[in-house]
Short mmCIF file of C-alpha atoms in Angstrom, two decimals:
data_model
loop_
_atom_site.label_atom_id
_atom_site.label_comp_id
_atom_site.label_asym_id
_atom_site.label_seq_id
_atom_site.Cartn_x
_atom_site.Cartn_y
_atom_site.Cartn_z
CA UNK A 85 126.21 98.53 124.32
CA UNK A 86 124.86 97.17 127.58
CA UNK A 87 122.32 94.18 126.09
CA UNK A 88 120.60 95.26 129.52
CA UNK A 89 119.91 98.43 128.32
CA UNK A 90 118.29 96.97 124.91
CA UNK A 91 116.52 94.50 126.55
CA UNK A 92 114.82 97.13 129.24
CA UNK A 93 113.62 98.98 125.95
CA UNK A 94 112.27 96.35 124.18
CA UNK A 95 110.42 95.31 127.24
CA UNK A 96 108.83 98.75 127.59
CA UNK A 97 108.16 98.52 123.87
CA UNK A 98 106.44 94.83 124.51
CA UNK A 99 104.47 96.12 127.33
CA UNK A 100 102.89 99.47 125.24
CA UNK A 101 101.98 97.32 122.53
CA UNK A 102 100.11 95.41 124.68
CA UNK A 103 101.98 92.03 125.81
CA UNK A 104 102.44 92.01 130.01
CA UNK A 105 105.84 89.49 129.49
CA UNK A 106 109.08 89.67 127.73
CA UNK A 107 109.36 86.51 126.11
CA UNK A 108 112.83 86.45 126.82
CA UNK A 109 114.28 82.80 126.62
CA UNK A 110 113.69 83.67 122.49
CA UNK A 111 115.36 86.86 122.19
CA UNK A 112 118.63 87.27 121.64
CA UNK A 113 120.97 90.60 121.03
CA UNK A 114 124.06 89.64 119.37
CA UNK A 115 126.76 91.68 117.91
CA UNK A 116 128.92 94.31 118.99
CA UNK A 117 129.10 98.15 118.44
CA UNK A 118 127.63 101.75 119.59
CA UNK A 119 126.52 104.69 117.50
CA UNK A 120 128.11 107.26 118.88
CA UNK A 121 125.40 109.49 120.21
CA UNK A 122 124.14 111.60 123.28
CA UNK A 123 121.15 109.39 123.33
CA UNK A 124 120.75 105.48 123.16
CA UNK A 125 120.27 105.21 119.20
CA UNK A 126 121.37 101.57 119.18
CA UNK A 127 119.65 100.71 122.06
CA UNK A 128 116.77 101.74 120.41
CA UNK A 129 117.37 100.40 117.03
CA UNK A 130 117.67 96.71 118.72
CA UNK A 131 114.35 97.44 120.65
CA UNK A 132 112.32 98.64 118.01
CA UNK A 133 113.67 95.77 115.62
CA UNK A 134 113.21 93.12 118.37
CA UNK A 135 109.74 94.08 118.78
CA UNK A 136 108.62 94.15 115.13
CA UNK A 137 110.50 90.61 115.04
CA UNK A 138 108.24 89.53 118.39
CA UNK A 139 105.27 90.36 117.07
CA UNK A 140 105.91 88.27 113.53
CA UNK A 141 107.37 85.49 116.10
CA UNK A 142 103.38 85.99 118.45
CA UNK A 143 102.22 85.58 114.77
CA UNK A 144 103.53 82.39 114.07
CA UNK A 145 102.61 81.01 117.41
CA UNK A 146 99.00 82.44 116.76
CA UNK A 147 98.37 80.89 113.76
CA UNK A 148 100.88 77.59 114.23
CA UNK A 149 101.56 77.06 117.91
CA UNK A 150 105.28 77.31 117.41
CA UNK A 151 107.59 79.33 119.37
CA UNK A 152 110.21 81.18 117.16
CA UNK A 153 113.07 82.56 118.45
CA UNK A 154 114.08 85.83 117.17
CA UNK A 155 117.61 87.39 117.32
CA UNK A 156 118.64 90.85 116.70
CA UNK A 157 122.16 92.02 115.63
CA UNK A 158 123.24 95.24 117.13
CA UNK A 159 125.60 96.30 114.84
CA UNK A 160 123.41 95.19 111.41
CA UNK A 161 120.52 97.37 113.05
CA UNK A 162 122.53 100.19 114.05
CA UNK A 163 123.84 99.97 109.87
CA UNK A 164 120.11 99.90 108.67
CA UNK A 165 119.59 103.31 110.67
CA UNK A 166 121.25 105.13 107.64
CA UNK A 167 121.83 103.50 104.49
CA UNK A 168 120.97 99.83 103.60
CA UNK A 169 122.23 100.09 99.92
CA UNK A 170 126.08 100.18 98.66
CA UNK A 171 125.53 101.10 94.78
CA UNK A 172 127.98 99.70 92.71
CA UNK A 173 129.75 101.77 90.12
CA UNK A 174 126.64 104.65 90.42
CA UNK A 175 125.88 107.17 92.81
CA UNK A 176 122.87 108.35 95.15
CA UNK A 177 121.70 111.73 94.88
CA UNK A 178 122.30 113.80 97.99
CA UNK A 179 120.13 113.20 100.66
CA UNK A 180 119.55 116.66 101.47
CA UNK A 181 118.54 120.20 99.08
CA UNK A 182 120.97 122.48 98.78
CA UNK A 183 119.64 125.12 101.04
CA UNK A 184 117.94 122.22 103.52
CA UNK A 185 119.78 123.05 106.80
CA UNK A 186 120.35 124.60 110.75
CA UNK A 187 120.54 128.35 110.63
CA UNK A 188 121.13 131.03 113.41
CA UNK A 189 118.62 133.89 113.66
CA UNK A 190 118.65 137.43 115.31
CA UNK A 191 117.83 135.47 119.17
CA UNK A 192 118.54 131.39 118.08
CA UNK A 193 118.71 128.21 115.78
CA UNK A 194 116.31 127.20 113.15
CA UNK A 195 116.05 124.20 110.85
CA UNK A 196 114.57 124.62 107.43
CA UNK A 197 113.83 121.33 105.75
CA UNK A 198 113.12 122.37 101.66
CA UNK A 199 114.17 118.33 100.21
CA UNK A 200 110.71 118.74 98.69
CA UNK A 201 110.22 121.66 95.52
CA UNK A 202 107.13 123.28 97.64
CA UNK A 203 108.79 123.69 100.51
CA UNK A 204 111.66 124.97 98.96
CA UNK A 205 109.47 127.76 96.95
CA UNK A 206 108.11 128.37 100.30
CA UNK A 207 111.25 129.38 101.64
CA UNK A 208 112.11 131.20 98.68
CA UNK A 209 109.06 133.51 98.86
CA UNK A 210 109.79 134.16 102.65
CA UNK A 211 113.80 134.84 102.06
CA UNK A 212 113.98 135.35 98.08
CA UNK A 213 115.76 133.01 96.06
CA UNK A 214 119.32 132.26 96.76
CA UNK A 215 121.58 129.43 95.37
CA UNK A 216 123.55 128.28 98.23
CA UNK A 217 123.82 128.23 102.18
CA UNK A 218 126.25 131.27 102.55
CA UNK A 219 123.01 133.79 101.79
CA UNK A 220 120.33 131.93 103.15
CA UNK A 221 122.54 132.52 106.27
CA UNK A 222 122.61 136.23 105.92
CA UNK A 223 118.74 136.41 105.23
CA UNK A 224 117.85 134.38 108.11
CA UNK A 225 120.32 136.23 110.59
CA UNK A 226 118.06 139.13 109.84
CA UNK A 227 115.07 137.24 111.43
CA UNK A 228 113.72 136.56 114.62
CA UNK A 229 113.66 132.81 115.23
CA UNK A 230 109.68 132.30 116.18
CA UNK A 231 108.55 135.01 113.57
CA UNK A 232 110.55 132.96 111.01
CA UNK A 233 109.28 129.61 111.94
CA UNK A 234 105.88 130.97 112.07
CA UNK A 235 105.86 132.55 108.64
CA UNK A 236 107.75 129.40 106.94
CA UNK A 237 104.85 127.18 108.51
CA UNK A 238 101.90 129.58 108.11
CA UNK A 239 102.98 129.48 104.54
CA UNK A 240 103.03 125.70 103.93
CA UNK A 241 106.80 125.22 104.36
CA UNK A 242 108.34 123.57 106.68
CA UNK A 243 110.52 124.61 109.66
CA UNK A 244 112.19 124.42 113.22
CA UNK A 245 113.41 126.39 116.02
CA UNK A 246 115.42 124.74 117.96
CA UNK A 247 114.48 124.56 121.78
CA UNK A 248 116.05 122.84 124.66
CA UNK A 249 114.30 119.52 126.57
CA UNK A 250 113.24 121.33 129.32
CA UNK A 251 111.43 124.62 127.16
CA UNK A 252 109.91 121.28 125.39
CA UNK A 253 108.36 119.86 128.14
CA UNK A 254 107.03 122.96 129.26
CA UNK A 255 105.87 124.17 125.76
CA UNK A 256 102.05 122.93 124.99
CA UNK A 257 102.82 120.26 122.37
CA UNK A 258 105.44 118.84 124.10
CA UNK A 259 103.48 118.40 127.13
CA UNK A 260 100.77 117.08 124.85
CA UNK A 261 102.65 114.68 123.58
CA UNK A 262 104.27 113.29 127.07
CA UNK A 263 100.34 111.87 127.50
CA UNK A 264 99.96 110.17 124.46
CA UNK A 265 100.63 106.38 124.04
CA UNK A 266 103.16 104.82 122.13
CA UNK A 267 101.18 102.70 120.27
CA UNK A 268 97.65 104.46 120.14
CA UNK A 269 95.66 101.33 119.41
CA UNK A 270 92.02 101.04 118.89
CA UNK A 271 89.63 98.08 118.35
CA UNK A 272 87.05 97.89 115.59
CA UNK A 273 83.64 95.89 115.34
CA UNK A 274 83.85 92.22 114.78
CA UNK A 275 83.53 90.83 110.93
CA UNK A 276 83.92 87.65 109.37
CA UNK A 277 87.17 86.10 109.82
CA UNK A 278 90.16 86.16 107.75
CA UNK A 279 91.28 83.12 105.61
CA UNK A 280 94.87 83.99 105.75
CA UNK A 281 97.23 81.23 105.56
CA UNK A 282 100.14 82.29 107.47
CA UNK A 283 103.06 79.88 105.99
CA UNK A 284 105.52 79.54 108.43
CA UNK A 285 108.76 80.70 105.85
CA UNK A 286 106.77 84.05 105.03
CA UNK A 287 103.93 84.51 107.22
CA UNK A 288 103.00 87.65 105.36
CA UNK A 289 102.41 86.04 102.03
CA UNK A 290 99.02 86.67 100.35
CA UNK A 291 98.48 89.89 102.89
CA UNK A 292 97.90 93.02 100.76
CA UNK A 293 99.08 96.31 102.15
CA UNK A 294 98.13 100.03 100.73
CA UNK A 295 101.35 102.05 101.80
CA UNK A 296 99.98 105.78 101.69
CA UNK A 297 103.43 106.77 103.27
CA UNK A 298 106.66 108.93 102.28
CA UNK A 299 110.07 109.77 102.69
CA UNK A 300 111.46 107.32 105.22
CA UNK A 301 108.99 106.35 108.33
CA UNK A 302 106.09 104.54 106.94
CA UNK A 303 108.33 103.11 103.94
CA UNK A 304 110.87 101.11 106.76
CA UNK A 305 107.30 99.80 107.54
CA UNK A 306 106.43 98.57 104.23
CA UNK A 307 110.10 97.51 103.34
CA UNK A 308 109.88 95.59 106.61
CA UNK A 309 106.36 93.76 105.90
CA UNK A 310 107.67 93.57 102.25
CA UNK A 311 110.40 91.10 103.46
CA UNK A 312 107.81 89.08 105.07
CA UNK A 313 105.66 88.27 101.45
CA UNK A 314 103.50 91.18 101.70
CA UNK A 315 102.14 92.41 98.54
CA UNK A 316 103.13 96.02 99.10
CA UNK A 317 101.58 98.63 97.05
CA UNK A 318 102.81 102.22 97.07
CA UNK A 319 100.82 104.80 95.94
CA UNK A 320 101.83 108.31 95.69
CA UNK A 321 100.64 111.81 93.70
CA UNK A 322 101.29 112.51 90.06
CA UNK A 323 103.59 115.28 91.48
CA UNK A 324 105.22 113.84 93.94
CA UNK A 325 108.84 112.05 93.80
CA UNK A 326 112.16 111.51 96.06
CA UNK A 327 115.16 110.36 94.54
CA UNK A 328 117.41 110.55 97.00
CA UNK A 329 115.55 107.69 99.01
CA UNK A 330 114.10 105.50 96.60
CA UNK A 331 116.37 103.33 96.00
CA UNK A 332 116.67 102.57 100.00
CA UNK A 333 112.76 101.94 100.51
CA UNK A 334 110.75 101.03 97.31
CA UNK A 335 113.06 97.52 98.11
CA UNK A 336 109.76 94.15 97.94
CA UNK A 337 106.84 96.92 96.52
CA UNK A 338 105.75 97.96 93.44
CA UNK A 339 104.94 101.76 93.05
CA UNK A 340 101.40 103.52 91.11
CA UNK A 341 100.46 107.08 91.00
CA UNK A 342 96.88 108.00 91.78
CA UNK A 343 94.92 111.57 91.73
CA UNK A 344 92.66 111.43 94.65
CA UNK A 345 91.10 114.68 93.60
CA UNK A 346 90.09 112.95 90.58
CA UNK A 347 87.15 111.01 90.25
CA UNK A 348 88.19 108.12 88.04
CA UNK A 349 91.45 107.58 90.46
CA UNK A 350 89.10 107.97 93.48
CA UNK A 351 87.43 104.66 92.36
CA UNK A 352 90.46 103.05 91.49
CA UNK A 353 91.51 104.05 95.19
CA UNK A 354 88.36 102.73 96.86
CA UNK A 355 88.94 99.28 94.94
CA UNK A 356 92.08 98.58 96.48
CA UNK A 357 90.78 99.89 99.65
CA UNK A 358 88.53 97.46 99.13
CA UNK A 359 90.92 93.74 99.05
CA UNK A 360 93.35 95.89 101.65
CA UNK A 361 94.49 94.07 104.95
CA UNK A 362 96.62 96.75 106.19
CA UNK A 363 96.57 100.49 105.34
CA UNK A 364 99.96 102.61 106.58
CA UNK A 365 99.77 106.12 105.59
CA UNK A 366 101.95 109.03 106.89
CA UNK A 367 99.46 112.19 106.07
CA UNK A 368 98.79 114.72 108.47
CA UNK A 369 95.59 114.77 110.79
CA UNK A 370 93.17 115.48 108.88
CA UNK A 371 94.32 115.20 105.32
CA UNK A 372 92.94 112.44 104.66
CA UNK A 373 89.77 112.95 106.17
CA UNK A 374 89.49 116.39 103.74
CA UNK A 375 89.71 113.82 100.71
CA UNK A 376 87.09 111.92 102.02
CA UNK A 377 88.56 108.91 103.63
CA UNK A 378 88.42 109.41 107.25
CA UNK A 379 88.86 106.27 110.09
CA UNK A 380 84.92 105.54 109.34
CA UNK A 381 85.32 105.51 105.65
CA UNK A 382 88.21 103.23 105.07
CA UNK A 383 86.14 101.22 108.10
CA UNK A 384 83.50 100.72 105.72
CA UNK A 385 85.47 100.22 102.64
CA UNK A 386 87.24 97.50 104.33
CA UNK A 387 85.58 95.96 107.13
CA UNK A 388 88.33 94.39 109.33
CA UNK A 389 91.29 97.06 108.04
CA UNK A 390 94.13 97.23 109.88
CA UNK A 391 94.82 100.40 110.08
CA UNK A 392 98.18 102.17 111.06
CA UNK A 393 98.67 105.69 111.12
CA UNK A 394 101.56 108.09 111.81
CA UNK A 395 102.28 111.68 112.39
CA UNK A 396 105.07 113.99 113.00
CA UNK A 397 104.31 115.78 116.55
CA UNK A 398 101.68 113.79 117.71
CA UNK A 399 97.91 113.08 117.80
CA UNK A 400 96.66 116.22 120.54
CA UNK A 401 97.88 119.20 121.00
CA UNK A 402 97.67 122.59 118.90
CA UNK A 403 100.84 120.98 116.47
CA UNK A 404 99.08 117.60 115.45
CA UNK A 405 98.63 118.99 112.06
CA UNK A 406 102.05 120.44 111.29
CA UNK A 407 104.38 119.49 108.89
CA UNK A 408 107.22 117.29 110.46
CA UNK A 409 110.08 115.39 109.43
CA UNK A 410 113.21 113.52 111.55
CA UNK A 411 115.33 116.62 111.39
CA UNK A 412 112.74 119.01 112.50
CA UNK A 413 111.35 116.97 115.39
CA UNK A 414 114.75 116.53 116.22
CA UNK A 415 115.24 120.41 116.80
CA UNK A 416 111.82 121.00 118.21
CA UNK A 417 112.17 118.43 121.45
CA UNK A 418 115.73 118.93 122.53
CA UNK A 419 117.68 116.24 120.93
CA UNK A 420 120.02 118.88 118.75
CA UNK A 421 120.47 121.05 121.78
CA UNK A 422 121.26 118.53 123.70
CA UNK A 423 123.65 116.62 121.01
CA UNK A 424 125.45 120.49 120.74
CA UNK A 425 126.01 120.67 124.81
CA UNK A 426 127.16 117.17 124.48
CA UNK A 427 129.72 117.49 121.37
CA UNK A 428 130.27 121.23 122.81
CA UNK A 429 129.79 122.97 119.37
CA UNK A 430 128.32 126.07 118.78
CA UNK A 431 125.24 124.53 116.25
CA UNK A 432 122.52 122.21 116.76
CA UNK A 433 124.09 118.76 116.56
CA UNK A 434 121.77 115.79 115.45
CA UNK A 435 121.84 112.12 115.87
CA UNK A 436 123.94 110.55 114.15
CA UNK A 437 120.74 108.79 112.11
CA UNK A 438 117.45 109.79 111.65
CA UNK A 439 116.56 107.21 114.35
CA UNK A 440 113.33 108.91 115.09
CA UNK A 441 112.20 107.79 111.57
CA UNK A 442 113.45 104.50 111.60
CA UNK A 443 112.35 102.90 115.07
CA UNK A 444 108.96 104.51 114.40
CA UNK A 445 109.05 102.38 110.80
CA UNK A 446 109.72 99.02 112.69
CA UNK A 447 107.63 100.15 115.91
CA UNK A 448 104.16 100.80 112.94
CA UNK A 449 105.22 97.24 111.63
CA UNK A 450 104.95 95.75 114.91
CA UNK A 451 101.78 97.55 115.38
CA UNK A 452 100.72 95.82 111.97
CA UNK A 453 101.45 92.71 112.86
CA UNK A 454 99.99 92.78 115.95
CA UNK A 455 97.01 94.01 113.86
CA UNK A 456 97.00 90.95 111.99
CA UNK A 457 96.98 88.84 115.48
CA UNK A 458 93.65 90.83 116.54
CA UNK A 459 92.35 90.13 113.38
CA UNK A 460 92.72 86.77 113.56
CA UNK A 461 91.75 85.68 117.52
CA UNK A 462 89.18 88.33 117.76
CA UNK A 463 87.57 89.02 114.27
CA UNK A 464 87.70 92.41 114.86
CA UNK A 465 90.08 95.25 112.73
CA UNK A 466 92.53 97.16 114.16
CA UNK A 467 94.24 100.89 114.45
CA UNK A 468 96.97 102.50 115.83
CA UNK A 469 98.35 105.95 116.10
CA UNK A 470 102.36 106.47 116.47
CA UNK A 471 104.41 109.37 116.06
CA UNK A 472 108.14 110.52 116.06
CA UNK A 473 108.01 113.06 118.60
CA UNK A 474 106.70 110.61 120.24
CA UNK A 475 109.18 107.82 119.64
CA UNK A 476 111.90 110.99 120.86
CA UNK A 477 110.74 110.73 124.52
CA UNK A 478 111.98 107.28 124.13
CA UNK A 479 115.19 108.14 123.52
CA UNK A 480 114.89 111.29 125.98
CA UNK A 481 113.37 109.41 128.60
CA UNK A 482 115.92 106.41 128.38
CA UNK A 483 119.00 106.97 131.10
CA UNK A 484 122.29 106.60 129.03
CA UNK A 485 125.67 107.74 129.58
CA UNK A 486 127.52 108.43 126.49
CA UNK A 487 130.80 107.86 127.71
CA UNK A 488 130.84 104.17 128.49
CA UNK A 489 130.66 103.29 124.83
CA UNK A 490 133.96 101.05 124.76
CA UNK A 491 133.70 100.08 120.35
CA UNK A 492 131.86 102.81 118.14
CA UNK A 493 130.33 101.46 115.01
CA UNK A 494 132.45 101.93 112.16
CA UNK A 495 131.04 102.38 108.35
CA UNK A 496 130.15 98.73 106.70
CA UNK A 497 132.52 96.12 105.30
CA UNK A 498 132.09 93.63 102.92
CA UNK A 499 131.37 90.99 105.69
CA UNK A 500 127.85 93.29 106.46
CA UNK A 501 126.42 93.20 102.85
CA UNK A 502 124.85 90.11 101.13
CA UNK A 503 127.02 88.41 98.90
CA UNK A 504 124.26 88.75 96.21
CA UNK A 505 124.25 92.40 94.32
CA UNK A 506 120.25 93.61 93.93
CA UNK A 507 119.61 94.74 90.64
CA UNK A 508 118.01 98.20 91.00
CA UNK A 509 116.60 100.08 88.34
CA UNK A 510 119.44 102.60 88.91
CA UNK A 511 122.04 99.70 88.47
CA UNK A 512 123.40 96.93 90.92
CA UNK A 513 124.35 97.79 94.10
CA UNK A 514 124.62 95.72 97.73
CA UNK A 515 122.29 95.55 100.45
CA UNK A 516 123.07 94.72 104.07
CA UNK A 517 122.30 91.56 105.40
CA UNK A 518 119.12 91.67 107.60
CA UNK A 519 119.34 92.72 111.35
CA UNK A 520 117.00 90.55 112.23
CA UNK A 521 116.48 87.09 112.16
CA UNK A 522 113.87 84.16 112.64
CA UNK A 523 114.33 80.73 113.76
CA UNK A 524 111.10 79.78 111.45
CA UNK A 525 111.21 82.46 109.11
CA UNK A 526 112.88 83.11 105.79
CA UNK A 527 113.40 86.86 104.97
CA UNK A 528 113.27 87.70 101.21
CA UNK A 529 112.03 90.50 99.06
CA UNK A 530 111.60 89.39 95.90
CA UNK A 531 111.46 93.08 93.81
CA UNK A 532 114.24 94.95 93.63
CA UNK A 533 114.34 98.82 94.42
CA UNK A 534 112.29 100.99 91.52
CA UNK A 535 111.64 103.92 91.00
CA UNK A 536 108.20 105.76 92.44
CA UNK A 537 105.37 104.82 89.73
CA UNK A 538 106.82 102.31 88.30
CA UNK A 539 103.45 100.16 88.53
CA UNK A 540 99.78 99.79 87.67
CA UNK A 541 97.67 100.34 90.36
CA UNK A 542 96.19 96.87 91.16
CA UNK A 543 96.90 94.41 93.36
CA UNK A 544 98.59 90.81 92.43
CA UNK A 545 96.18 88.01 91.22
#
């Protein structure tokens, strides 16, 4: 990888959170190593990790006056774009449902994501039950690709069609989403200040963050603030679990279940709404608003929130309230089209990561840090608005030529995992060494991975 290239990114990154300079002369890129891709995944990887890891650094020098320098390995974050965890002597469950997948139609390519039991009964009622790939094929090659996509959405399932970059710019949410910000941010009325210590070693200790998120995204953002001395505090519905994942991004938190349909939860909710300094959540626009805890209600719950907020296809346009995962935004914008010209296959062709969801986890917990610095030199709370189709016009938008990659990243050795095994509730396994490192800063999480409601919902005393 051209460190140019990283650099460039991380600079545009710098500048749309708000900074005019790169500090530079305290960021290094070290390591060697490409992902193999049609687009610049490590490139991005190192940018969005060197900006979360600037914005802890502007932290430091906020709140201490020192100047931290902050290196990124290239080859460590390119690693933590898939899997962080090596179990040892168990197994993960498979990432993906059996009948989650790319499928051709009667006139193109669709992606059906069904990892969660809804969305696969969705499916099901649309195509009838079937048990494996082979006759999901057939049913789908019966279908016309925007009737199917339509019916799996209008029906509460999830779904893609696959279009090209150029059909993406000219289609309505893509050009939508070509206007919107990176970071979204927005400033709040001033309140009292914060009596946040800061320590220098883990300048998150003693902050308290509600993670409202799921699947991968917003819980990179947590994991990452997590490692910091965040209290992190999942919470997530009775119903709702993901095996396949947990055990990559419950890592520093503890987990609760709440109800917020039910009354007695609802309270519980609004008291740890209440002591929150940073909300993430991950639900669509408008969900939470229907339950009753819109932008002005969490405002007034908790004066100074910082508030961080992410969405599939963006914040305008006619699909800001669709469903949306990685895969799916992948297909929608032109990535897999372009990946299958590139690769020269006859099928949608992905990244080799789900990169969307993992620079928009470190790009939120830059935004929440830099939350944290508005909180404390203006007294005043904080939101911002990201998105992964978003976060794909980065990589779209970002010259790159494929062919110049000289040393592809190969799977991890020993030498990339700490020499430490985490005991997870599943058993012990090995997790990478961090990507990112600063001069001040000591990265630790002191939970192990757990399984989703694992905890009490309260915060630490």
């Amino acid at each position: 990888m051209k460190i140019s290239q990283a650099t460039t990114l991380t600079h545009q990154l710098w500048n749309s959170l708000g900074y005019a300079d790169l500090p530079e002369t305290s960021l290094l890129f070290t390591g060697e190593g490409e992902l193999p891709s049609a687009f610049p995944v490590t490139p991005l990887a190192c940018a969005s990790i060197a900006t979360a890891g600037l914005a802890v650094a502007a932290l430091i020098e906020t709140k201490h006056g020192l100047h931290p320098h902050v290196t990124v390995d290239q080859r460590l974050a390119s690693l933590w774009f898939s899997w962080s965890l090596k179990p040892i002597n168990w197994q993960l469950p498979s990432a993906w449902d059996a009948i989650a997948g790319d499928y051709q139609a009667r006139d193109g390519w669709i992606r059906l994501h069904t990892n969660a039991p809804h969305h696969r009964r969705v499916v099901e009622r649309v195509l009838g039950p079937h048990e494996n790939k082979t006759a999901v094929a057939d049913a789908v090659s019966q279908w016309n690709v925007s009737e199917l996509e339509h019916t799996v959405i209008t029906a509460g399932g999830c779904a893609a069609q696959m279009y090209s970059h150029k059909q993406w710019q000219q289609h309505m949410q893509g050009n939508s989403v070509a206007h919107e910000s990176i970071f979204a941010a927005f400033d709040h009325p001033q309140v009292t200040a914060p009596t946040w210590e800061i320590p220098v070693k883990q300048p998150l200790a003693g902050i308290r963050v509600l993670d409202l998120t799921r699947v991968l995204a917003g819980p990179i953002t947590t994991r990452f603030l997590a490692g910091l001395g965040a209290d992190v505090l999942r919470i997530d519905p009775f119903s709702w679990d993901e095996p396949a994942v947990e055990p990559e991004v419950t890592l520093g938190k503890r987990c609760a279940r709440l109800n917020l349909t039910n009354h007695h939860d609802r309270l519980i909710f609004e008291a740890l709404l209440r002591q929150t300094d940073i909300v993430i959540h991950g639900y669509r626009a408008g969900a939470l608003e229907g339950l009753g805890y819109g932008p002005q209600q969490r405002r007034q719950l908790s004066p100074g929130l910082v508030d961080i907020c992410l969405n599939a296809y963006g914040w305008s346009g006619p699909w800001r309230s669709r469903r949306g995962f990685d895969s799916l935004v992948q297909m929608s914008c032109g990535i897999a089209e372009a990946g299958m010209k590139w690769q020269n296959t006859p099928h949608p062709f992905p990244l080799p990561v789900q990169a969307l969801d993992h620079a928009t986890g470190y790009l939120m917990a830059a935004a929440a840090v830099q939350g944290l610095i508005q909180r404390l030199t203006q007294n005043t709370g904080y939101s911002a608005r990201l998105s992964l189709a978003r976060t794909a016009n980065i990589l779209i938008d970002t010259p790159y030529q494929p062919d110049d990659i000289n040393l592809k990243i190969s799977s991890a050795t020993t030498e990339d995992y700490q020499l430490q095994s985490e005991i997870t509730h599943w058993g012990p396994a090995l997790r990478l060494r961090a990507p990112l490192s600063l001069s001040t800063t000591q990265w630790s999480w002191e939970l192990a991975a757990s399984p989703l409601g694992n905890a009490t919902a309260q915060w630490l005393q």
